[in-house]
Short mmCIF file of C-alpha atoms in Angstrom, two decimals:
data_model
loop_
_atom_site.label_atom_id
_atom_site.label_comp_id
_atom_site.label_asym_id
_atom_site.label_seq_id
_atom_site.Cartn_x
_atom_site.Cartn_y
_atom_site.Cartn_z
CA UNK A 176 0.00 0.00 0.00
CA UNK A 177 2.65 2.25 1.09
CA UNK A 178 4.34 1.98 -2.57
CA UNK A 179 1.47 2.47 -4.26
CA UNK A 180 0.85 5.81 -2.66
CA UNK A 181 4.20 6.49 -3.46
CA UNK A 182 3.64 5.81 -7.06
CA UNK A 183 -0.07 7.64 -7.25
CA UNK A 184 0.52 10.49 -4.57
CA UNK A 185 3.74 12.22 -5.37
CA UNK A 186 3.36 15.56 -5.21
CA UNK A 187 6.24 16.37 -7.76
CA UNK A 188 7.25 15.26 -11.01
CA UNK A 189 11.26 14.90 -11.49
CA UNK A 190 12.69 16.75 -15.21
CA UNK A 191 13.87 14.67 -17.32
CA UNK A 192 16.83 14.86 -19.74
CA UNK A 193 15.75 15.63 -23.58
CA UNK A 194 15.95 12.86 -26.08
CA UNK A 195 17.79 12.65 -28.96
CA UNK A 196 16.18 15.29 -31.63
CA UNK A 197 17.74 13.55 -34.81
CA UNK A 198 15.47 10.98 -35.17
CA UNK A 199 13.21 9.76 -37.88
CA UNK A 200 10.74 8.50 -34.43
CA UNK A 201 10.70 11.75 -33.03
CA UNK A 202 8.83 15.26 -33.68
CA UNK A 203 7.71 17.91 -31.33
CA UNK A 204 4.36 16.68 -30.96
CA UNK A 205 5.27 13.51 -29.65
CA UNK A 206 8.30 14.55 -27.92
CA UNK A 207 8.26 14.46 -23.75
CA UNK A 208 6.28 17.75 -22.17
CA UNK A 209 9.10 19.87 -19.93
CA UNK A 210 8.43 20.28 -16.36
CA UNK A 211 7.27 24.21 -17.38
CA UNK A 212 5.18 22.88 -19.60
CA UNK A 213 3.14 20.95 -16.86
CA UNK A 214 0.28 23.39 -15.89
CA UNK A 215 -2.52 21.29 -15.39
CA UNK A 216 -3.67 20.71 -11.70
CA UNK A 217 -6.89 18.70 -10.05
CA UNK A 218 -9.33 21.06 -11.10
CA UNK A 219 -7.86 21.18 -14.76
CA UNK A 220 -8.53 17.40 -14.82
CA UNK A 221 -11.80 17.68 -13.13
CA UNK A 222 -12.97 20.42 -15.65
CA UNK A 223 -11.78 18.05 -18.57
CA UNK A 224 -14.43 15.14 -17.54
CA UNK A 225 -16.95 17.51 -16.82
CA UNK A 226 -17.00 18.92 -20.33
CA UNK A 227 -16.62 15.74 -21.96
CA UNK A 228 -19.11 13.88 -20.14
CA UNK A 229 -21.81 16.70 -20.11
CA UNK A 230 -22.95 16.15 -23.80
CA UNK A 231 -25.93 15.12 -26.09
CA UNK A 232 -25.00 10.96 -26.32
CA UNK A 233 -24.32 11.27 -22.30
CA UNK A 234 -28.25 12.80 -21.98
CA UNK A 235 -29.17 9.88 -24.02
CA UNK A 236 -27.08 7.37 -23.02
CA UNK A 237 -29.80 5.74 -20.30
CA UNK A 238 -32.41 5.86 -23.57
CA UNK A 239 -31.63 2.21 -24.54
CA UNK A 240 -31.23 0.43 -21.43
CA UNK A 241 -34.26 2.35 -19.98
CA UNK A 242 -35.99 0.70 -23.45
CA UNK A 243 -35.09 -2.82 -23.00
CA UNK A 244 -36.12 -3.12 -19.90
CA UNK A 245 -33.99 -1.00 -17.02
CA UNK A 246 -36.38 0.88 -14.37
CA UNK A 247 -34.34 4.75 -14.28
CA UNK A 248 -32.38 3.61 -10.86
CA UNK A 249 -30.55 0.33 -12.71
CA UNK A 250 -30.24 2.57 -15.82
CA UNK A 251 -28.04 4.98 -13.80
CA UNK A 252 -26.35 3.09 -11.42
CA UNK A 253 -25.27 0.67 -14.54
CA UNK A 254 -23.50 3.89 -16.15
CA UNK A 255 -22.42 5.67 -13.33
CA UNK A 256 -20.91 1.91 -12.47
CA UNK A 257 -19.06 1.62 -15.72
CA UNK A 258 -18.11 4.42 -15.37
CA UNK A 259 -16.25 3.92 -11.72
CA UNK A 260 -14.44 0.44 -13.28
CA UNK A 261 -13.02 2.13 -16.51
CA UNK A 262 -11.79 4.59 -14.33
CA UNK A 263 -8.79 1.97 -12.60
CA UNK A 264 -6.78 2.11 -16.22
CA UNK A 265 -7.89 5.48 -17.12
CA UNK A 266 -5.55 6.17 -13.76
CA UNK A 267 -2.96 3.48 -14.07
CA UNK A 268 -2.60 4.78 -17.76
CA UNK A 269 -2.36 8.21 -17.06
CA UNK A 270 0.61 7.57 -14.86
CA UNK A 271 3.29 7.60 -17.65
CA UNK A 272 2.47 10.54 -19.23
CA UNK A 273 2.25 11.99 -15.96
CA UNK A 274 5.80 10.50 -15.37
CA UNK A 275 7.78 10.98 -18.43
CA UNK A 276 5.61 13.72 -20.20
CA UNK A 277 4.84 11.06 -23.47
CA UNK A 278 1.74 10.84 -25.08
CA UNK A 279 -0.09 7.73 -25.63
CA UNK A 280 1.74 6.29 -29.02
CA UNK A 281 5.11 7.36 -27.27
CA UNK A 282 3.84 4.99 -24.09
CA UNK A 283 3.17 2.05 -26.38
CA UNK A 284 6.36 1.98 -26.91
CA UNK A 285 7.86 -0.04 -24.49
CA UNK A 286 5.40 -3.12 -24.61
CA UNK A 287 5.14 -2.90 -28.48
CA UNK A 288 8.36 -1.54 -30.10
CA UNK A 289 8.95 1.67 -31.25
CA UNK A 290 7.06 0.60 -34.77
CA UNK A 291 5.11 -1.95 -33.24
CA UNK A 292 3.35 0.75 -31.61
CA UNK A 293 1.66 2.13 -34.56
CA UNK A 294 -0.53 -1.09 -34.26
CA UNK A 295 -2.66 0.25 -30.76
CA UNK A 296 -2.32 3.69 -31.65
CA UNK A 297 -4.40 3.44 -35.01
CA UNK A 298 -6.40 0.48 -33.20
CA UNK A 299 -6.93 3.88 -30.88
CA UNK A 300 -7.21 6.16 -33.51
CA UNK A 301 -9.82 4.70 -35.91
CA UNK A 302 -12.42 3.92 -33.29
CA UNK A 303 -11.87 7.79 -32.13
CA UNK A 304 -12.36 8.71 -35.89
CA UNK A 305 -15.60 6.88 -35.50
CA UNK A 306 -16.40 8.54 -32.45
CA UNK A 307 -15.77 11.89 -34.24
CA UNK A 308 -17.72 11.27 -36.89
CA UNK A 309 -20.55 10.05 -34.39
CA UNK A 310 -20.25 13.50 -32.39
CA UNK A 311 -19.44 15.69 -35.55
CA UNK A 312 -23.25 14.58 -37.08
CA UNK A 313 -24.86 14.89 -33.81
CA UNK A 314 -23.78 18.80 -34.21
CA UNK A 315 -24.50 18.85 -37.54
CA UNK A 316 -28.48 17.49 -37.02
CA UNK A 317 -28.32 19.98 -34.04
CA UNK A 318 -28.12 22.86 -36.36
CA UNK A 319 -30.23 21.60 -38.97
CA UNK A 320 -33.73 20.76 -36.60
CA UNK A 321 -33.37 23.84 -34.43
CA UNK A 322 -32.61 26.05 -38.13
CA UNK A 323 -35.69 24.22 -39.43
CA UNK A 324 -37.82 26.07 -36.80
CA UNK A 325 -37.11 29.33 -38.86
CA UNK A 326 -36.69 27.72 -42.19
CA UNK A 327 -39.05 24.70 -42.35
CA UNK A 328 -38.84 24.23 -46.11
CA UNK A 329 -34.92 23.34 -45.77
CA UNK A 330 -36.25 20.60 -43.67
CA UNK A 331 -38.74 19.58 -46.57
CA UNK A 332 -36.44 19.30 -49.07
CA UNK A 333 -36.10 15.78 -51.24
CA UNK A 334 -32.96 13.49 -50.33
CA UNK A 335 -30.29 13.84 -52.79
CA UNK A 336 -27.62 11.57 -51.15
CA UNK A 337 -27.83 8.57 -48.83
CA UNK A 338 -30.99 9.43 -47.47
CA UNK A 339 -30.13 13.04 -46.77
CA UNK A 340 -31.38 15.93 -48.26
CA UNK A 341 -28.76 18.97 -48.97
CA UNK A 342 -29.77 21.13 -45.79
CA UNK A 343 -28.55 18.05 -43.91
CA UNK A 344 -25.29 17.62 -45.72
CA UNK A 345 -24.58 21.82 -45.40
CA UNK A 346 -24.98 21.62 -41.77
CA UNK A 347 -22.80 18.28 -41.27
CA UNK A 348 -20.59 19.60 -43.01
CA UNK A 349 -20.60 23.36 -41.61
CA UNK A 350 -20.09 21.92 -38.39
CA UNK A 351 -17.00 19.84 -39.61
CA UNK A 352 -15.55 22.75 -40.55
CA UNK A 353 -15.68 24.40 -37.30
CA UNK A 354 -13.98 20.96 -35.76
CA UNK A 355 -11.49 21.75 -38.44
CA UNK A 356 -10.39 25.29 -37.85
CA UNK A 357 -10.06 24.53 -34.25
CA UNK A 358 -7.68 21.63 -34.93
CA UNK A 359 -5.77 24.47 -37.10
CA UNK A 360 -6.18 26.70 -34.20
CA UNK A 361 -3.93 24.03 -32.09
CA UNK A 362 -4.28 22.58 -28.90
CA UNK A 363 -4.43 25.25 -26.36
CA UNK A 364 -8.06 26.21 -27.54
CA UNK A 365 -9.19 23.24 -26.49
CA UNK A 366 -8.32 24.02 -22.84
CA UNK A 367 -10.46 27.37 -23.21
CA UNK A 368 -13.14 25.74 -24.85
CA UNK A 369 -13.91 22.91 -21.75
CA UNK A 370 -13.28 25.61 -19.35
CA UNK A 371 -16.51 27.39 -21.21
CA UNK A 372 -18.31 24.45 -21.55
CA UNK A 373 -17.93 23.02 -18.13
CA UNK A 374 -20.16 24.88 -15.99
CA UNK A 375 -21.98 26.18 -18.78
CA UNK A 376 -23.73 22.77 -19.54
CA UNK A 377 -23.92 21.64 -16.05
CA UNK A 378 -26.38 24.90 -15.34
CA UNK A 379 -27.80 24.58 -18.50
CA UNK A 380 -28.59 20.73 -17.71
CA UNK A 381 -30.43 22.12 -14.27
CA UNK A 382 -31.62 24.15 -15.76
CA UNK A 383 -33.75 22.33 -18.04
CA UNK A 384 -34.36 19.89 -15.18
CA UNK A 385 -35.72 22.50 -13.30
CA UNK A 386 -37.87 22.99 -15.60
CA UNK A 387 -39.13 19.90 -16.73
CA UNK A 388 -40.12 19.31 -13.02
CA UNK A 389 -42.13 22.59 -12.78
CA UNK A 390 -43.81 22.38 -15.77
CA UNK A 391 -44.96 18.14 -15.49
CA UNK A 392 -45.78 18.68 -11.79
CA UNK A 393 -42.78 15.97 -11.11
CA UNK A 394 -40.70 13.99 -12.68
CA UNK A 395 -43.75 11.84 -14.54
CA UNK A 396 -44.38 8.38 -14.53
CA UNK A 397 -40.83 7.12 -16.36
CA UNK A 398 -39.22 7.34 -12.51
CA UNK A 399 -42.00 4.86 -10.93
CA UNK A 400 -42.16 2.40 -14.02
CA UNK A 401 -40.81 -0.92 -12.63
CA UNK A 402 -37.79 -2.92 -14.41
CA UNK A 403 -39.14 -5.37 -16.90
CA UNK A 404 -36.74 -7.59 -15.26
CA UNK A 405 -39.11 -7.69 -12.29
CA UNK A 406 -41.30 -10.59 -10.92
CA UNK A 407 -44.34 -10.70 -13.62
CA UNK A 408 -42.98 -8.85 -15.62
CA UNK A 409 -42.19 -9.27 -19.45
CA UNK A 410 -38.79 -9.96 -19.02
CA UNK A 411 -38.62 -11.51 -15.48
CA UNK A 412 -35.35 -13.59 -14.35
CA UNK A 413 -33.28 -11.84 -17.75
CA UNK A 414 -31.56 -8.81 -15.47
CA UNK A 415 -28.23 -10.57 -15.58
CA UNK A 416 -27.83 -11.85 -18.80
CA UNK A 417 -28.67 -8.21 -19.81
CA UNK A 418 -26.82 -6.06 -17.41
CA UNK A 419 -23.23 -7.53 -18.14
CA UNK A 420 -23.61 -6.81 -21.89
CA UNK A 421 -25.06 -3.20 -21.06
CA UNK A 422 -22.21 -2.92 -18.24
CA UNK A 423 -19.59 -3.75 -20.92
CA UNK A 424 -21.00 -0.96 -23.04
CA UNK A 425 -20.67 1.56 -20.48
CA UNK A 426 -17.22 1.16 -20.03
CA UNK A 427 -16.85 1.20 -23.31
CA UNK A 428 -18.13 4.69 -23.68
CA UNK A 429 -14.51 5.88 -22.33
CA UNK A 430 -12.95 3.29 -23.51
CA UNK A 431 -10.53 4.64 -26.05
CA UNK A 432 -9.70 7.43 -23.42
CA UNK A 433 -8.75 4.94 -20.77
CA UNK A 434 -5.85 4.45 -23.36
CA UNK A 435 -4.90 7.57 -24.73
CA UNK A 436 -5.19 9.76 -21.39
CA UNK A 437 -1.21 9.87 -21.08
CA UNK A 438 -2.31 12.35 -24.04
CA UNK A 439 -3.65 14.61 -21.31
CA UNK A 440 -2.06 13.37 -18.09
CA UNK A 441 1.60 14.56 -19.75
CA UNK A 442 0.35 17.96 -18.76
CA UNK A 443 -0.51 17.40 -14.97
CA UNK A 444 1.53 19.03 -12.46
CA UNK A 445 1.24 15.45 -10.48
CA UNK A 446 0.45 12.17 -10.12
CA UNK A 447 -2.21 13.60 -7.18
CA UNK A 448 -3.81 15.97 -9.71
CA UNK A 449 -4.26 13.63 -12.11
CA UNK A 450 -6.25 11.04 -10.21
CA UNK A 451 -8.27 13.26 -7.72
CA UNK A 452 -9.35 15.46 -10.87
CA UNK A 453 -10.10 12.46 -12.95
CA UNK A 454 -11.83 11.02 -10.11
CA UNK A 455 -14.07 13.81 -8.68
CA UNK A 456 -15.16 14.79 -12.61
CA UNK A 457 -15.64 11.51 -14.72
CA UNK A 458 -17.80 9.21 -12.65
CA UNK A 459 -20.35 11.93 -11.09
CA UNK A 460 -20.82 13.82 -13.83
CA UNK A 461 -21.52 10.71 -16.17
CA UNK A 462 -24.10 9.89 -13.40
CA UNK A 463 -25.80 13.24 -12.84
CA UNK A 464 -25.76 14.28 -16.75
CA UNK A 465 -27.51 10.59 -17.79
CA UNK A 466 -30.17 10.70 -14.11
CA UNK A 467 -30.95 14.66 -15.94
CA UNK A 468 -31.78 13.14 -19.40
CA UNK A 469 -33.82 10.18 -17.23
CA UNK A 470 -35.86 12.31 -15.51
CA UNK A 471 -36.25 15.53 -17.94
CA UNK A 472 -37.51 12.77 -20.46
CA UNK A 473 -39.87 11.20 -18.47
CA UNK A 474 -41.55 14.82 -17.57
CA UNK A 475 -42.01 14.99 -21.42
CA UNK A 476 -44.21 11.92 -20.95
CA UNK A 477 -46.87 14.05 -18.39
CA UNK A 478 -45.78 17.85 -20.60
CA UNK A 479 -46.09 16.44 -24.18
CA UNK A 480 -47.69 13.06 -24.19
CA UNK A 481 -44.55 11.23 -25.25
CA UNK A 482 -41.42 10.71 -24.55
CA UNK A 483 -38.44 12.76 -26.02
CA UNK A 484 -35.21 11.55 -25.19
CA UNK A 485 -33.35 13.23 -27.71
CA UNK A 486 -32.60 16.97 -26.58
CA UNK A 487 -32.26 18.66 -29.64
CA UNK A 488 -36.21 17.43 -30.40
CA UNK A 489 -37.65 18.92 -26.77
CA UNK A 490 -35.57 21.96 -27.62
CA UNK A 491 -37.34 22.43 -30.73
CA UNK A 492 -40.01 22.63 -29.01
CA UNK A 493 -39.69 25.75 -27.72
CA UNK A 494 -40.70 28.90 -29.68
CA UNK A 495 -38.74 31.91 -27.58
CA UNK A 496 -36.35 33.25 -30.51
CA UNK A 497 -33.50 33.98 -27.78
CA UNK A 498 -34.17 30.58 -25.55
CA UNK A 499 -33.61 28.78 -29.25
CA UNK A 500 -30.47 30.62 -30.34
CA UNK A 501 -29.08 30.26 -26.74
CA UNK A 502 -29.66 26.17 -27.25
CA UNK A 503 -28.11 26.16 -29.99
CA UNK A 504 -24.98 27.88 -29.71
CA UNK A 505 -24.69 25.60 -26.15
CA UNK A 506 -24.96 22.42 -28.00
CA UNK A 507 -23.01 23.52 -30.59
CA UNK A 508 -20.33 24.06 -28.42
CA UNK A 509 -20.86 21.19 -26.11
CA UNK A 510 -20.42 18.66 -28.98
CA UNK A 511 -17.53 20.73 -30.16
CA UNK A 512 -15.57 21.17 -26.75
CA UNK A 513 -16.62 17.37 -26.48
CA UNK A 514 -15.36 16.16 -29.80
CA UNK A 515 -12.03 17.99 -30.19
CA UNK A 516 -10.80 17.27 -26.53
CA UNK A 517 -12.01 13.32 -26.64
CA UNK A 518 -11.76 12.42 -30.57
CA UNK A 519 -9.04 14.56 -32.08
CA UNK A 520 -6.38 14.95 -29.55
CA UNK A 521 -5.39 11.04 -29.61
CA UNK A 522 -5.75 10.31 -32.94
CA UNK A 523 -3.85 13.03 -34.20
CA UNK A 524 -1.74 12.28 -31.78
CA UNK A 525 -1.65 8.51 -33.10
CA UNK A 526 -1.32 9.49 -37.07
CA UNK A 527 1.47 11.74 -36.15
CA UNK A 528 3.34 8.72 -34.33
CA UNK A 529 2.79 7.38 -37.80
CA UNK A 530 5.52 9.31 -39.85
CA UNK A 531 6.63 11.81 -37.25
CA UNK A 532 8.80 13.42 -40.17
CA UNK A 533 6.25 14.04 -42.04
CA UNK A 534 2.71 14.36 -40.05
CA UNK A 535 2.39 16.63 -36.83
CA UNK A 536 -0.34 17.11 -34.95
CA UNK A 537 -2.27 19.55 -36.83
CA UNK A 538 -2.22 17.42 -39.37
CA UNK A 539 -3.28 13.98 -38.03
CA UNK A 540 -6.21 15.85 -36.88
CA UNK A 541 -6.63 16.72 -40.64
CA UNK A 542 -6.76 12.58 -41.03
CA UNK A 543 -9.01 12.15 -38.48
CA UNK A 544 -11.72 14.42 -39.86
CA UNK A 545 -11.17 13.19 -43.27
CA UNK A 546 -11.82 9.69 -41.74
CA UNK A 547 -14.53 10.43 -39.25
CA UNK A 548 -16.85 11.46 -42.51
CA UNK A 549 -15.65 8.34 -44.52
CA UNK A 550 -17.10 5.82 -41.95
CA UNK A 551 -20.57 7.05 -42.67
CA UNK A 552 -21.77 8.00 -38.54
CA UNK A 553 -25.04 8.81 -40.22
CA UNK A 554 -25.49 4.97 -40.26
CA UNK A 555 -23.63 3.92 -36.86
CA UNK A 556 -26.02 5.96 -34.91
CA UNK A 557 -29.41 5.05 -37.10
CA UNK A 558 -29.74 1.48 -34.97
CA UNK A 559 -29.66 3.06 -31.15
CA UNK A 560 -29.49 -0.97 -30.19
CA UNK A 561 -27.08 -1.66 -32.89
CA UNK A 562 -25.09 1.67 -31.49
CA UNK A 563 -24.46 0.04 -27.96
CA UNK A 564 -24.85 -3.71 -28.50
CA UNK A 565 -22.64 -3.59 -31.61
CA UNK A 566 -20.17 -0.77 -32.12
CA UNK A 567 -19.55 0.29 -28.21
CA UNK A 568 -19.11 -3.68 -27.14
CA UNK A 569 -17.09 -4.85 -29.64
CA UNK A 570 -14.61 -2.26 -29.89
CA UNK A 571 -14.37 -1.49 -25.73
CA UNK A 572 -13.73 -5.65 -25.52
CA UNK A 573 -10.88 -4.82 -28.22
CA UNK A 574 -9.08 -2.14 -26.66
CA UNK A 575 -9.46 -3.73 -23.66
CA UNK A 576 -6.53 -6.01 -24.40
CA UNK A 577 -4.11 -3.39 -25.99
CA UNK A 578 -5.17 -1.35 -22.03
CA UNK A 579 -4.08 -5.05 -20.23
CA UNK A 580 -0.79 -5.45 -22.38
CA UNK A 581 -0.11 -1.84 -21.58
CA UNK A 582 -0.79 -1.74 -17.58
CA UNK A 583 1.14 -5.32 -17.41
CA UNK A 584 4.16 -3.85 -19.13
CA UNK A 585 4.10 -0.53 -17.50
CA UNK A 586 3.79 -1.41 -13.90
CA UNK A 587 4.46 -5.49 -13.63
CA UNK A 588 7.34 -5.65 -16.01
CA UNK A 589 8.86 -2.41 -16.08
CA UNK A 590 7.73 -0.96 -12.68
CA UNK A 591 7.47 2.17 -13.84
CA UNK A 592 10.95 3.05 -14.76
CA UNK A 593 11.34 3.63 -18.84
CA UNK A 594 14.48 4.76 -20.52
CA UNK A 595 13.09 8.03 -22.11
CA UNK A 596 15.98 8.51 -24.53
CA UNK A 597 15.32 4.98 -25.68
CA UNK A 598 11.64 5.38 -26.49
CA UNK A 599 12.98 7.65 -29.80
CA UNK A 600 16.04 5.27 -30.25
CA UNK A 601 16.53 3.15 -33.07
CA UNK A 602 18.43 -0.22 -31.98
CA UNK A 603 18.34 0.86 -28.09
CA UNK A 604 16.13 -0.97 -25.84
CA UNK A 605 12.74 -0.70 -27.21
CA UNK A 606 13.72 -2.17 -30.75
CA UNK A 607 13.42 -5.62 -30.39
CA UNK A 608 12.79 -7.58 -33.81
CA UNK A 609 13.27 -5.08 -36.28
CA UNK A 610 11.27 -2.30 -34.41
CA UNK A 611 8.18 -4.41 -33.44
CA UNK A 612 7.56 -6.99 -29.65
CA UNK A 613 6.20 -9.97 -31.35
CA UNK A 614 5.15 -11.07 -27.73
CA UNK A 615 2.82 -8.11 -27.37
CA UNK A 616 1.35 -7.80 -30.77
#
C-alpha cells in the first residue's frame, strides 16, 4: 500500500533529460512535455471530464437500457458503475504521461516496439475517428432541426444523397468545418473551450431539469415504471444476462480514453492531480448528466404526451427566438468542446506517431476528420441498439486487451521506470525484432 501511494501520490514530477532530436521517431508533438510545460492541476482534470461527459449521447445514453427493460435507478447506477471500473486504467494509464511527459503512441512503446506501436495507436485512432464522426453529425443534425424552426422548407427538401437531403449535408458539413479550424487553431483552444463548456452545460442541464419538473408537476411516470426484469414482468429472471452486456457498453463509452489519457495526463503538475481530478469529474458527472436526461424525459411523458429523449427534439419545441439561439450555440459548443478534446487529440496524436517526419499534430487531426466522414456515422447511430450492443461492445472488448498489455508492461514488467531517450532510439532498448515486440502484438 505504502508503494502504491508512493507511485499515485507524489506531489512532484522529477525533469527529465531531452531525447535525442535527430530521429526519424521523433517530432515535437510527440516529444516528452518539460516540467514548465506541466500546468494542469486537479481542477484542470476535473474540468476536462466535466466537459466531456456533459454532452448530447451522455443525456441519451440511459435511452436504450431504460428501453429494454432497465427501471431509471438500474439505468443509472449501470452507467455511473461503468463508469467507476473504466476509471482503474484510465488512472494506471495516465501515470506515464504523468511520469515521463509522453503521449499515448510514445507509451506504447515499451510493450510494443517503437514501430510496433503504430498497431494500438491506429487500433486507438480509428475507433476515435468513429467517435468523431458520431459527435461531428450529432452537431450537424443539431443545427439543422433547431434552423428548421425558422426555415421549415430546408427541412422539406427531397434526399439527394444517402438518405439526406442537402440542408442536412450543409450543416454536417458546416459543423466539420468548425472541428477543423479549431484543430488548425492548435491545442491550447481546447483548454479554453472545456473551461466554457464546463459549468456552462452543467447549469444549463439544471436548468432544463428545473424545468421539466415545474412544468410536469414531477418527474412523470418514467421514474416509478418498474424494471421489466421484475417478478411478472415481461422480461422476469433476464436482469443478468442483460446487465453484463449493457455494463460492458458503459465502459466502453470511455474506452478509447482509458488508453490515450497519457495524451492529457503529460500535462498534470502530479500524479495527485491527475487522479483526484479524474476522479471527482468523470464518474459523477456521467451519473448526474444521464439521471438529468432520465428524468427531464420522463416529464415529457406528463408535458407532451410522449417521450423525447433526444434533446435537440424537446428543444425544438420551444418557440422563444432567444431561448432557441441560446440552445443552440450551447450544443453547438458542447459537442464541439466534447469532440475535439475526446476524438481529435489522440488520434492526431496517433497518425502523427505514424511518420513523425512528415505528419504533426495539426495534421493527423486533418486525417481524423477526413476519416470520421468516410465511416458514414449517419449509419452507426441510425440502430440506437445496434449503437451500444454492436459498435460500443465490440470495440471497448478490443481495446481492452491493448489497455491489459499496456498496464502489465508498465507497472508489472517495467515498474514504472522507462528509458526516455530509448523510447525515440533506433536499436536501443525498445527495438526488439526489427522495431516491433512480437510477444505483445
Amino acid at each position: 500500500m505504502r508503494r502504491l501511494s508512493a507511485i499515485f501520490l507524489d506531489s512532484d514530477i522529477p525533469e527529465h533529460p531531452e531525447p535525442v532530436q535527430r530521429s526519424p521517431y521523433w517530432n515535437k508533438d510527440i516529444a516528452p512535455i518539460g516540467k514548465a510545460r506541466r500546468t494542469w492541476a486537479t481542477k484542470d482534470f476535473a474540468v476536462l471530464w466535466i466537459s466531456m461527459s456533459a454532452c448530447i449521447p451522455t443525456y441519451m445514453l440511459a435511452s436504450s437500457l431504460i428501453a429494454e427493460g432497465m427501471n431509471w435507478r438500474q439505468a443509472v447506477a449501470t452507467i455511473f458503475l461503468g463508469n467507476c471500473i473504466v476509471l482503474l486504467p484510465m488512472v494506471l494509464n495516465a501515470h506515464a504521461g504523468t511520469k515521463y511527459g509522453i503521449p499515448y503512441p510514445v507509451y506504447c512503446r515499451p510493450a510494443f516496439g517503437i514501430l510496433g506501436a503504430n498497431v494500438p495507436a491506429l487500433l486507438r485512432a480509428l475507433v476515435a475517428c468513429g467517435w468523431f464522426g458520431i459527435q461531428t453529425w450529432i452537431g450537424g443534425a443539431a443545427i439543422y432541426k433547431l434552423l428548421g424552426i425558422s426555415l421549415p422548407s430546408m427541412t422539406g427538401a427531397a434526399p439527394v444523397f444517402e438518405g439526406l437531403n442537402a440542408a442536412q449535408w450543409a450543416c454536417f458539413m458546416l459543423f466539420w468545418g468548425v472541428n477543423m479550424y479549431v484543430i488548425h487553431r492548435g491545442v491550447e483552444s481546447i483548454r479554453v473551450l472545456l473551461n466554457i463548456k464546463a459549468p456552462l452545460l452543467i447549469a444549463l442541464g439544471l436548468a432544463l431539469l428545473g424545468w421539466a419538473y415545474a412544468q410536469a408537476g414531477g418527474f412523470g411516470p418514467m421514474l416509478a415504471a418498474p424494471s421489466a426484469f421484475d417478478a411478472g414482468q415481461p422480461k422476469e429472471g433476464r436482469f443478468w444476462a442483460f446487465f453484463f452486456p449493457a455494463l460492458t457498453a458503459m465502459i466502453g463509452f470511455w474506452a478509447t480514453l482509458s488508453l490515450n489519457i497519457p495524451d492529457f495526463s503529460r500535462y498534470a503538475k502530479s500524479q495527485k492531480d491527475q487522479v483526484w481530478g479524474q476522479a471527482l469529474g468523470l464518474p459523477l458527472t456521467m451519473g448526474l448528466y444521464s439521471f438529468i436526461g432520465v428524468a427531464v424525459t420522463s416529464a415529457t411523458v406528463v408535458i407532451y404526451g410522449r417521450s423525447i429523449w433526444d434533446p435537440v427534439d424537446l428543444i425544438a419545441k420551444f418557440k422563444n427566438p432567444l431561448v432557441l439561439a441560446l440552445a443552440l450555440a450551447s450544443l453547438c459548443l458542447a459537442t464541439l468542446a466534447t469532440n475535439i478534446a475526446a476524438n481529435v487529440v489522440g488520434p492526431a496524436n496517433d497518425f502523427s506517431h505514424l511518420w513523425p517526419e512528415k505528419i504533426d499534430f495539426r495534421m493527423g487531426g486533418y486525417i481524423t476528420g477526413i476519416v470520421g466522414i468516410l465511416i458514414q456515422p449517419w449509419k452507426l447511430i441510425a440502430d440506437p441498439s445496434g449503437y451500444i450492443f454492436k459498435w460500443l461492445v465490440a470495440y471497448s472488448s478490443l481495446l481492452g486487451a491493448v489497455g491489459g498489455v499496456l498496464i502489465a508492461d508498465y507497472f508489472l514488467v517495467r515498474g514504472t521506470s522507462l528509458d526516455l531517450p530509448g523510447l525515440y532510439r533506433r536499436n536501443g532498448p525498445y527495438w526488439y525484432t526489427g522495431g516491433f515486440n512480437p510477444k505483445a502484438v
